[in-house]
């Protein structure tokens, strides 16, 4: 495990706990993510990795411990929470583009309504972002007219438009057809290269190998391993991780 | 038939009164109902509780009770009106608002939860999430049931006739009393004028339903 200076962490989870009824989904989670770091969270389904990701911008509440972003503890509700969320980009498994807004509006809505950016500027920035993720020509269309891969790239542009300090990806390719997965991963790899701080929950081991600085392996609500991709894939320490990897690699 | 033609001005007058009652109560009920629905889905527990109690009480008691409250109990509590019409509008709009709140709430629930999560994730506050993302999508699914509620409102406004408000039904009753030999044509005339309001609303509902279906 790499060592961190505490003040250095952009995202910091300390002794985070959460239950769903009887189920203890997050058990004493401690995780520090430094600026510019790409952390890939993997693990079997039900291990709590999505819950962890969603807790970081408080789409899931937590019962114990603290989560802080850039030194500020995540507030419970209200204006401060909204402000903090604006600094944390989120990309969902099911894209969640605003169904009644055009692709361009999906990207400009946040900057205009939340940050008060002038429409002209927001439109220009949004077009640049859409070009960057390769869907510029789709700007006037509605989300339902785009393929899944295109929608997910728009969702990434929408999150980037807020100029976030950190991007969270909650299984961004799990709802995609196989031939569309790469177009989304390519955008994410590019983003990682440009130095964006990213926390990515995924089953794409190729992405983890290629772009991750660290792999965090979760099982049964706990962080079981936290290592470099090299270390994790070639020499997993825990039996749980060995078991998980063997299942992946036999097919 | 003669009795209808002879009293056409009276019918017309009643029709306009009913239209007035329905439109004013309808507008108030739409605003109040949407606010109640917003309260019902808000993060504030007290607002949710108030809205739930309001909707359950008004929706599950007869409209006549609402009228008695507005026309008799409110004046005793010191709220005096010049005309009974005001009481009728209060009763009709508060009663109808409960149904509108339920319809809007079901529309809000029909919008996938991911839409609100995405909106919150880019830093929108509760009001922005509701006004910019949820309600515009919810209203499309809610318009047909809302029109049904408004049709019911038009018909319910006839209860005002029993509380000394001269609207379509009130005039109809007067006419029926005055023309004991022609009660059936008189009432058919009343029915015709109600249909003149409600049938176009029904047609509007089905047109809207076909047009605003949202692609996902």
Short mmCIF file of C-alpha atoms in Angstrom, two decimals:
data_model
loop_
_atom_site.label_atom_id
_atom_site.label_comp_id
_atom_site.label_asym_id
_atom_site.label_seq_id
_atom_site.Cartn_x
_atom_site.Cartn_y
_atom_site.Cartn_z
CA UNK A 1 0.00 0.00 0.00
CA UNK A 2 1.20 3.47 -0.81
CA UNK A 3 1.49 5.91 2.03
CA UNK A 4 -0.26 9.25 1.99
CA UNK A 5 0.19 12.52 3.73
CA UNK A 6 -3.31 13.16 5.16
CA UNK A 7 -3.50 16.79 3.98
CA UNK A 8 -2.65 15.60 0.53
CA UNK A 9 -5.92 13.72 0.01
CA UNK A 10 -8.56 15.18 -2.32
CA UNK A 11 -11.12 12.58 -1.35
CA UNK A 12 -10.88 11.12 2.10
CA UNK A 13 -13.10 8.47 3.68
CA UNK A 14 -12.58 7.78 7.36
CA UNK A 15 -14.23 4.87 9.16
CA UNK A 16 -17.31 5.04 6.93
CA UNK A 17 -20.14 2.70 7.86
CA UNK A 18 -23.52 1.99 6.32
CA UNK A 19 -26.29 -0.58 6.71
CA UNK A 20 -29.19 -1.55 4.50
CA UNK A 21 -31.41 -2.96 7.22
CA UNK A 22 -29.50 -6.00 8.51
CA UNK A 23 -26.93 -5.87 5.73
CA UNK A 24 -23.69 -4.11 6.65
CA UNK A 25 -22.78 -2.75 3.18
CA UNK A 26 -19.87 -0.53 4.15
CA UNK A 27 -17.66 -1.69 7.01
CA UNK A 28 -15.18 0.82 8.41
CA UNK A 29 -14.06 2.06 5.02
CA UNK A 30 -10.85 4.10 4.96
CA UNK A 31 -9.74 5.43 1.62
CA UNK A 32 -7.64 8.39 0.57
CA UNK A 33 -7.45 9.55 -3.01
CA UNK A 34 -4.84 12.13 -3.95
CA UNK A 35 -5.19 14.78 -6.58
CA UNK A 36 -4.61 13.38 -10.06
CA UNK A 37 -4.89 9.80 -8.90
CA UNK A 38 -7.01 7.23 -10.75
CA UNK A 39 -8.43 4.65 -8.38
CA UNK A 40 -10.32 1.69 -9.78
CA UNK A 41 -12.65 -0.09 -7.40
CA UNK A 42 -13.41 -3.69 -8.27
CA UNK A 43 -15.06 -6.57 -6.52
CA UNK A 44 -17.91 -9.06 -6.77
CA UNK A 45 -21.44 -7.72 -7.01
CA UNK A 46 -22.92 -6.88 -3.64
CA UNK A 47 -19.49 -6.00 -2.27
CA UNK A 48 -20.53 -2.39 -1.67
CA UNK A 49 -18.41 -0.76 -4.37
CA UNK A 50 -21.33 1.13 -5.99
CA UNK A 51 -22.60 2.22 -2.60
CA UNK A 52 -19.12 3.51 -1.79
CA UNK A 53 -19.02 5.48 -5.02
CA UNK A 54 -22.49 6.96 -4.47
CA UNK A 55 -21.71 7.84 -0.87
CA UNK A 56 -18.89 10.12 -2.00
CA UNK A 57 -21.39 12.65 -3.37
CA UNK A 58 -24.00 11.67 -0.81
CA UNK A 59 -26.47 10.00 -3.14
CA UNK A 60 -26.25 7.42 -0.36
CA UNK A 61 -26.23 8.61 3.23
CA UNK A 62 -23.75 7.13 5.66
CA UNK A 63 -24.27 6.26 9.32
CA UNK A 64 -20.78 6.57 10.70
CA UNK A 65 -17.45 8.11 9.84
CA UNK A 66 -16.72 11.07 7.62
CA UNK A 67 -16.20 11.73 3.95
CA UNK A 68 -14.36 14.87 2.94
CA UNK A 69 -13.67 16.38 -0.43
CA UNK A 70 -10.70 18.71 -0.72
CA UNK A 71 -10.57 19.09 3.05
CA UNK A 72 -14.28 19.85 3.49
CA UNK A 73 -16.48 17.32 5.28
CA UNK A 74 -19.54 16.39 3.19
CA UNK A 75 -22.51 18.32 4.63
CA UNK A 76 -25.77 16.50 5.33
CA UNK A 77 -28.16 18.59 3.26
CA UNK A 78 -28.85 21.98 1.77
CA UNK A 79 -26.85 24.58 -0.09
CA UNK A 80 -23.39 23.48 1.05
CA UNK A 81 -24.07 19.95 -0.12
CA UNK A 82 -25.25 21.19 -3.53
CA UNK A 83 -22.09 23.31 -3.82
CA UNK A 84 -19.86 20.40 -2.95
CA UNK A 85 -21.66 18.13 -5.40
CA UNK A 86 -21.00 20.63 -8.16
CA UNK A 87 -17.28 19.90 -7.61
CA UNK A 88 -17.79 16.15 -7.89
CA UNK A 89 -18.66 14.81 -11.34
CA UNK A 90 -20.74 11.65 -11.45
CA UNK A 91 -21.26 9.22 -14.31
CA UNK A 92 -23.94 6.58 -13.85
CA UNK A 93 -24.39 3.07 -15.18
CA UNK A 94 -27.68 4.07 -16.80
CA UNK A 95 -26.39 7.43 -18.20
CA UNK A 96 -29.34 9.38 -16.72
CA UNK A 97 -29.29 12.09 -19.36
CA UNK A 98 -32.20 14.49 -18.91
CA UNK A 99 -34.75 12.88 -21.25
CA UNK A 100 -36.60 16.10 -22.09
CA UNK A 101 -33.50 18.18 -22.90
CA UNK A 102 -31.30 18.16 -25.99
CA UNK A 103 -27.74 16.86 -25.82
CA UNK A 104 -26.42 20.44 -25.75
CA UNK A 105 -28.87 21.47 -23.01
CA UNK A 106 -27.90 18.43 -20.98
CA UNK A 107 -24.35 19.75 -20.88
CA UNK A 108 -25.14 23.47 -20.44
CA UNK A 109 -27.87 23.16 -17.79
CA UNK A 110 -25.47 22.74 -14.87
CA UNK A 111 -23.10 25.60 -15.78
CA UNK A 112 -26.03 27.97 -16.51
CA UNK A 113 -28.33 27.13 -13.59
CA UNK A 114 -25.84 26.16 -10.90
CA UNK A 115 -22.79 28.26 -11.72
CA UNK A 116 -24.54 31.19 -13.38
CA UNK A 117 -22.43 31.00 -16.56
CA UNK A 118 -23.82 33.07 -19.46
CA UNK A 119 -25.63 30.99 -22.07
CA UNK A 120 -23.29 31.95 -24.91
CA UNK A 121 -20.20 30.92 -22.96
CA UNK A 122 -21.86 27.74 -21.69
CA UNK A 123 -22.89 26.76 -25.23
CA UNK A 124 -19.37 27.30 -26.53
CA UNK A 125 -17.76 25.31 -23.70
CA UNK A 126 -20.34 22.55 -24.06
CA UNK A 127 -19.72 22.22 -27.80
CA UNK A 128 -15.98 21.96 -27.16
CA UNK A 129 -16.61 19.20 -24.60
CA UNK A 130 -19.00 17.36 -26.91
CA UNK A 131 -16.41 17.52 -29.70
CA UNK A 132 -13.80 16.22 -27.29
CA UNK A 133 -15.88 13.12 -26.48
CA UNK A 134 -16.75 12.75 -30.16
CA UNK A 135 -20.48 13.57 -30.21
CA UNK A 136 -20.42 17.22 -31.30
CA UNK A 137 -22.67 16.62 -34.30
CA UNK A 138 -25.39 15.15 -32.03
CA UNK A 139 -25.85 18.40 -30.07
CA UNK A 140 -29.42 19.25 -31.19
CA UNK A 141 -30.77 15.70 -30.70
CA UNK A 142 -32.63 14.25 -27.73
CA UNK A 143 -30.91 11.57 -25.59
CA UNK A 144 -33.23 8.79 -26.78
CA UNK A 145 -31.97 9.29 -30.35
CA UNK A 146 -28.38 8.37 -29.38
CA UNK A 147 -26.77 4.99 -28.84
CA UNK A 148 -25.82 3.94 -25.33
CA UNK A 149 -22.15 4.62 -25.93
CA UNK A 150 -22.90 8.09 -27.25
CA UNK A 151 -25.23 8.84 -24.33
CA UNK A 152 -22.57 7.80 -21.85
CA UNK A 153 -20.00 10.05 -23.53
CA UNK A 154 -22.50 12.92 -23.30
CA UNK A 155 -22.94 12.09 -19.62
CA UNK A 156 -19.17 12.40 -19.16
CA UNK A 157 -19.24 15.77 -20.96
CA UNK A 158 -22.12 16.89 -18.75
CA UNK A 159 -20.10 16.08 -15.63
CA UNK A 160 -16.94 17.71 -17.03
CA UNK A 161 -18.85 20.90 -17.85
CA UNK A 162 -18.98 21.63 -14.11
CA UNK A 163 -15.15 21.56 -14.04
CA UNK A 164 -15.17 19.03 -11.20
CA UNK A 165 -12.24 18.36 -8.89
CA UNK A 166 -12.92 14.64 -9.00
CA UNK A 167 -14.95 12.36 -11.26
CA UNK A 168 -16.86 9.35 -9.99
CA UNK A 169 -17.77 6.57 -12.40
CA UNK A 170 -20.33 4.04 -11.20
CA UNK A 171 -20.01 1.07 -13.57
CA UNK A 172 -20.02 3.35 -16.61
CA UNK A 173 -19.86 0.54 -19.18
CA UNK A 174 -22.01 -2.12 -17.54
CA UNK A 175 -25.17 -1.14 -19.43
CA UNK A 176 -23.45 -0.94 -22.81
CA UNK A 177 -23.29 -3.30 -25.75
CA UNK A 178 -19.79 -4.80 -26.06
CA UNK A 179 -18.91 -2.84 -29.18
CA UNK A 180 -19.67 0.45 -27.44
CA UNK A 181 -17.62 -0.16 -24.33
CA UNK A 182 -14.33 0.88 -25.88
CA UNK A 183 -15.53 4.25 -27.13
CA UNK A 184 -16.42 5.15 -23.54
CA UNK A 185 -13.25 3.66 -22.04
CA UNK A 186 -11.14 5.58 -24.57
CA UNK A 187 -12.64 8.84 -23.32
CA UNK A 188 -11.95 7.79 -19.73
CA UNK A 189 -8.35 6.78 -20.47
CA UNK A 190 -7.81 10.14 -22.16
CA UNK A 191 -9.26 11.89 -19.12
CA UNK A 192 -6.95 9.93 -16.82
CA UNK A 193 -3.94 10.92 -18.93
CA UNK A 194 -4.91 14.57 -18.65
CA UNK A 195 -4.59 14.28 -14.89
CA UNK A 196 -8.22 14.14 -13.76
CA UNK A 197 -8.72 12.63 -10.32
CA UNK A 198 -10.98 9.63 -10.88
CA UNK A 199 -12.69 6.97 -8.82
CA UNK A 200 -13.97 4.27 -11.13
CA UNK A 201 -16.17 1.34 -10.15
CA UNK A 202 -15.90 -1.11 -13.01
CA UNK A 203 -15.57 -4.68 -14.17
CA UNK A 204 -13.25 -3.65 -16.99
CA UNK A 205 -9.92 -5.12 -15.92
CA UNK A 206 -8.30 -3.83 -19.12
CA UNK A 207 -9.08 -0.28 -18.05
CA UNK A 208 -7.73 -0.96 -14.56
CA UNK A 209 -4.44 -2.23 -15.99
CA UNK A 210 -4.12 0.57 -18.51
CA UNK A 211 -5.20 3.66 -16.59
CA UNK A 212 -5.32 2.99 -12.85
CA UNK A 213 -2.75 4.18 -10.36
CA UNK A 214 -4.33 1.99 -7.69
CA UNK A 215 -6.76 -0.89 -7.62
CA UNK A 216 -9.01 -1.16 -4.60
CA UNK A 217 -10.56 -4.59 -4.19
CA UNK A 218 -13.77 -4.76 -2.15
CA UNK A 219 -15.62 -7.77 -0.82
CA UNK A 220 -18.48 -7.97 1.68
CA UNK A 221 -18.41 -4.25 2.41
CA UNK A 222 -14.71 -4.10 3.19
CA UNK A 223 -11.63 -2.96 1.37
CA UNK A 224 -9.64 -6.17 1.14
CA UNK A 225 -6.74 -4.97 -0.98
CA UNK A 226 -5.37 -1.63 -2.08
CA UNK A 227 -2.45 -2.00 -4.47
CA UNK A 228 -1.00 -0.93 -7.80
CA UNK A 229 -2.61 -2.74 -10.78
CA UNK A 230 0.67 -4.55 -11.42
CA UNK A 231 0.79 -5.87 -7.86
CA UNK A 232 -2.88 -6.69 -7.67
CA UNK A 233 -3.20 -8.60 -10.92
CA UNK A 234 0.07 -10.52 -10.71
CA UNK A 235 0.34 -11.09 -7.00
CA UNK A 236 -2.96 -10.70 -5.10
CA UNK A 237 -2.45 -11.17 -1.38
CA UNK A 238 -5.86 -12.20 -0.10
CA UNK A 239 -7.65 -15.45 -0.89
CA UNK A 240 -10.77 -13.45 -1.67
CA UNK A 241 -8.99 -11.52 -4.43
CA UNK A 242 -7.29 -14.65 -5.76
CA UNK A 243 -10.67 -16.35 -5.95
CA UNK A 244 -12.24 -13.33 -7.71
CA UNK A 245 -9.44 -13.05 -10.23
CA UNK A 246 -9.38 -16.76 -10.99
CA UNK A 247 -13.08 -16.59 -11.85
CA UNK A 248 -12.47 -13.70 -14.19
CA UNK A 249 -9.52 -15.17 -15.95
CA UNK A 250 -10.81 -18.65 -16.63
CA UNK A 251 -13.16 -17.34 -19.34
CA UNK B 1 -87.96 21.83 -25.96
CA UNK B 2 -89.64 25.22 -25.93
CA UNK B 3 -88.81 25.64 -22.29
CA UNK B 4 -85.08 25.43 -23.13
CA UNK B 5 -85.27 27.88 -26.00
CA UNK B 6 -87.40 30.32 -24.00
CA UNK B 7 -84.93 30.28 -21.13
CA UNK B 8 -81.79 30.24 -23.20
CA UNK B 9 -80.42 33.47 -21.64
CA UNK B 10 -80.86 31.93 -18.19
CA UNK B 11 -79.09 28.75 -19.27
CA UNK B 12 -76.33 30.81 -20.85
CA UNK B 13 -75.96 32.80 -17.65
CA UNK B 14 -75.72 29.60 -15.64
CA UNK B 15 -73.24 28.16 -18.12
CA UNK B 16 -70.99 31.20 -17.74
CA UNK B 17 -71.22 31.02 -13.95
CA UNK B 18 -70.27 27.34 -13.99
CA UNK B 19 -67.44 28.10 -16.37
CA UNK B 20 -66.24 30.88 -14.06
CA UNK B 21 -66.40 28.67 -10.94
CA UNK B 22 -64.61 25.84 -12.72
CA UNK B 23 -61.85 27.98 -14.22
CA UNK B 24 -61.09 29.92 -11.03
CA UNK B 25 -61.25 26.84 -8.80
CA UNK B 26 -59.31 24.84 -11.38
CA UNK B 27 -56.44 27.34 -11.52
CA UNK B 28 -56.23 27.62 -7.73
CA UNK B 29 -56.43 23.83 -7.38
CA UNK B 30 -53.66 23.30 -9.95
CA UNK B 31 -51.31 25.66 -8.12
CA UNK B 32 -52.22 24.37 -4.65
CA UNK B 33 -52.13 20.75 -5.79
CA UNK B 34 -48.67 21.11 -7.37
CA UNK B 35 -47.37 22.77 -4.19
CA UNK B 36 -48.84 19.94 -2.12
CA UNK B 37 -47.21 17.37 -4.40
CA UNK B 38 -43.87 19.21 -4.09
CA UNK B 39 -44.28 19.18 -0.30
CA UNK B 40 -45.04 15.46 -0.46
CA UNK B 41 -41.72 14.65 -2.13
CA UNK B 42 -39.64 17.28 -0.29
CA UNK B 43 -36.83 16.37 2.09
CA UNK B 44 -38.60 18.20 4.94
CA UNK B 45 -40.54 15.71 7.06
CA UNK B 46 -43.01 18.31 8.39
CA UNK B 47 -44.01 19.33 4.84
CA UNK B 48 -44.41 15.71 3.82
CA UNK B 49 -46.59 15.06 6.85
CA UNK B 50 -48.80 18.09 6.27
CA UNK B 51 -49.29 17.24 2.61
CA UNK B 52 -50.11 13.61 3.36
CA UNK B 53 -52.70 14.51 5.99
CA UNK B 54 -54.24 17.19 3.78
CA UNK B 55 -54.56 14.90 0.79
CA UNK B 56 -55.90 11.95 2.76
CA UNK B 57 -58.51 14.02 4.61
CA UNK B 58 -59.81 15.98 1.61
CA UNK B 59 -59.68 13.05 -0.79
CA UNK B 60 -61.55 10.71 1.53
CA UNK B 61 -64.39 12.97 2.64
CA UNK B 62 -67.41 14.00 0.55
CA UNK B 63 -67.28 17.30 -1.30
CA UNK B 64 -70.44 18.35 0.56
CA UNK B 65 -68.43 18.40 3.80
CA UNK B 66 -65.91 20.75 2.21
CA UNK B 67 -68.81 22.99 1.17
CA UNK B 68 -70.33 22.96 4.67
CA UNK B 69 -66.97 23.92 6.09
CA UNK B 70 -66.44 26.73 3.62
CA UNK B 71 -70.00 28.07 3.74
CA UNK B 72 -70.89 27.59 7.41
CA UNK B 73 -67.88 26.83 9.59
CA UNK B 74 -65.45 29.39 8.11
CA UNK B 75 -67.86 32.37 8.65
CA UNK B 76 -68.25 31.30 12.28
CA UNK B 77 -64.49 31.35 12.64
CA UNK B 78 -64.55 34.95 11.49
CA UNK B 79 -63.87 34.47 7.78
CA UNK B 80 -66.78 36.36 6.19
CA UNK B 81 -67.55 36.56 2.49
CA UNK B 82 -69.79 38.93 0.57
CA UNK B 83 -71.01 36.11 -1.63
CA UNK B 84 -71.41 32.39 -1.29
CA UNK B 85 -69.51 32.10 -4.53
CA UNK B 86 -66.26 32.67 -2.65
CA UNK B 87 -67.12 29.82 -0.30
CA UNK B 88 -67.86 27.64 -3.31
CA UNK B 89 -64.49 28.47 -4.85
CA UNK B 90 -62.70 27.71 -1.57
CA UNK B 91 -64.49 24.38 -1.20
CA UNK B 92 -64.00 23.32 -4.82
CA UNK B 93 -60.36 24.32 -5.07
CA UNK B 94 -59.20 22.87 -1.74
CA UNK B 95 -61.07 19.62 -2.48
CA UNK B 96 -59.81 19.31 -6.07
CA UNK B 97 -56.24 20.21 -5.01
CA UNK B 98 -56.03 16.94 -3.08
CA UNK B 99 -56.72 14.94 -6.24
CA UNK B 100 -54.33 17.05 -8.29
CA UNK B 101 -51.62 16.56 -5.67
CA UNK B 102 -52.03 12.79 -5.97
CA UNK B 103 -51.93 12.90 -9.78
CA UNK B 104 -48.82 15.12 -9.82
CA UNK B 105 -47.17 12.93 -7.19
CA UNK B 106 -47.74 9.82 -9.29
CA UNK B 107 -46.30 11.72 -12.26
CA UNK B 108 -43.24 12.66 -10.21
CA UNK B 109 -42.84 9.02 -9.24
CA UNK B 110 -43.04 8.00 -12.90
CA UNK B 111 -39.84 9.95 -13.64
CA UNK B 112 -36.90 7.55 -13.14
CA UNK B 113 -35.02 8.27 -9.92
CA UNK B 114 -31.77 8.51 -11.91
CA UNK B 115 -32.98 11.80 -13.40
CA UNK B 116 -33.09 13.41 -9.97
CA UNK B 117 -29.78 11.82 -8.97
CA UNK B 118 -28.08 13.17 -12.08
CA UNK B 119 -29.51 16.62 -11.42
CA UNK B 120 -28.38 16.57 -7.79
CA UNK B 121 -24.95 15.36 -8.90
CA UNK B 122 -24.35 18.50 -10.94
CA UNK B 123 -25.13 20.59 -7.88
CA UNK B 124 -28.79 21.50 -8.36
CA UNK B 125 -30.80 22.26 -5.22
CA UNK B 126 -34.17 20.68 -4.46
CA UNK B 127 -36.15 23.45 -6.16
CA UNK B 128 -34.06 23.30 -9.33
CA UNK B 129 -34.25 19.51 -9.51
CA UNK B 130 -38.03 19.72 -9.20
CA UNK B 131 -38.63 22.66 -11.54
CA UNK B 132 -36.07 21.96 -14.25
CA UNK B 133 -35.93 18.18 -14.36
CA UNK B 134 -38.76 16.37 -12.59
CA UNK B 135 -41.90 18.48 -13.10
CA UNK B 136 -41.40 19.13 -16.85
CA UNK B 137 -41.19 15.37 -17.38
CA UNK B 138 -43.87 14.53 -14.84
CA UNK B 139 -46.41 16.98 -16.27
CA UNK B 140 -46.41 15.19 -19.61
CA UNK B 141 -47.58 11.96 -18.04
CA UNK B 142 -49.86 13.82 -15.69
CA UNK B 143 -51.84 15.91 -18.17
CA UNK B 144 -54.40 13.23 -19.11
CA UNK B 145 -55.28 12.37 -15.48
CA UNK B 146 -55.30 16.10 -14.64
CA UNK B 147 -57.89 16.74 -17.32
CA UNK B 148 -60.02 13.95 -15.87
CA UNK B 149 -59.84 15.69 -12.51
CA UNK B 150 -60.86 18.98 -14.14
CA UNK B 151 -63.85 17.24 -15.77
CA UNK B 152 -64.85 16.02 -12.32
CA UNK B 153 -64.39 19.57 -11.03
CA UNK B 154 -66.82 20.96 -13.63
CA UNK B 155 -69.42 18.44 -12.55
CA UNK B 156 -68.66 18.90 -8.85
CA UNK B 157 -69.29 22.63 -9.20
CA UNK B 158 -73.00 21.75 -9.36
CA UNK B 159 -72.87 21.15 -5.59
CA UNK B 160 -72.52 24.94 -5.29
CA UNK B 161 -76.09 25.15 -6.62
CA UNK B 162 -77.24 23.57 -3.38
CA UNK B 163 -75.43 26.31 -1.44
CA UNK B 164 -77.29 29.25 -2.93
CA UNK B 165 -74.80 29.90 -5.73
CA UNK B 166 -76.63 30.44 -8.98
CA UNK B 167 -74.70 28.44 -11.54
CA UNK B 168 -75.91 26.08 -14.22
CA UNK B 169 -77.40 23.56 -11.82
CA UNK B 170 -78.83 26.30 -9.60
CA UNK B 171 -80.65 27.89 -12.51
CA UNK B 172 -81.74 24.44 -13.65
CA UNK B 173 -83.36 23.85 -10.29
CA UNK B 174 -85.16 27.18 -10.46
CA UNK B 175 -86.40 26.38 -13.95
CA UNK B 176 -87.53 22.91 -12.93
CA UNK B 177 -89.50 24.40 -10.06
CA UNK B 178 -91.09 27.00 -12.31
CA UNK B 179 -91.92 24.51 -15.06
CA UNK B 180 -93.28 21.51 -13.20
CA UNK B 181 -94.71 20.11 -16.43
CA UNK B 182 -91.37 20.18 -18.27
CA UNK B 183 -88.84 18.96 -15.72
CA UNK B 184 -87.27 16.43 -18.08
CA UNK B 185 -86.50 18.86 -20.92
CA UNK B 186 -85.21 21.39 -18.38
CA UNK B 187 -82.79 18.86 -16.93
CA UNK B 188 -81.77 17.63 -20.39
CA UNK B 189 -80.91 21.24 -21.17
CA UNK B 190 -78.77 21.43 -18.04
CA UNK B 191 -77.02 18.20 -18.99
CA UNK B 192 -76.40 19.54 -22.50
CA UNK B 193 -74.61 22.62 -21.18
CA UNK B 194 -72.44 20.53 -18.86
CA UNK B 195 -71.50 18.35 -21.82
CA UNK B 196 -70.56 21.50 -23.70
CA UNK B 197 -67.79 21.95 -21.12
CA UNK B 198 -66.75 18.41 -20.36
CA UNK B 199 -66.74 16.77 -23.81
CA UNK B 200 -64.14 19.20 -25.27
CA UNK B 201 -62.00 18.59 -22.15
CA UNK B 202 -62.18 14.84 -22.79
CA UNK B 203 -61.17 15.32 -26.43
CA UNK B 204 -58.31 17.54 -25.30
CA UNK B 205 -57.17 14.81 -22.87
CA UNK B 206 -56.94 12.15 -25.56
CA UNK B 207 -55.20 14.52 -28.02
CA UNK B 208 -52.63 15.51 -25.43
CA UNK B 209 -52.10 11.90 -24.44
CA UNK B 210 -51.18 11.03 -28.02
CA UNK B 211 -48.91 14.05 -28.50
CA UNK B 212 -46.77 14.34 -25.39
CA UNK B 213 -45.62 10.76 -24.93
CA UNK B 214 -41.94 11.17 -24.06
CA UNK B 215 -39.26 9.05 -25.69
CA UNK B 216 -36.86 7.27 -23.36
#
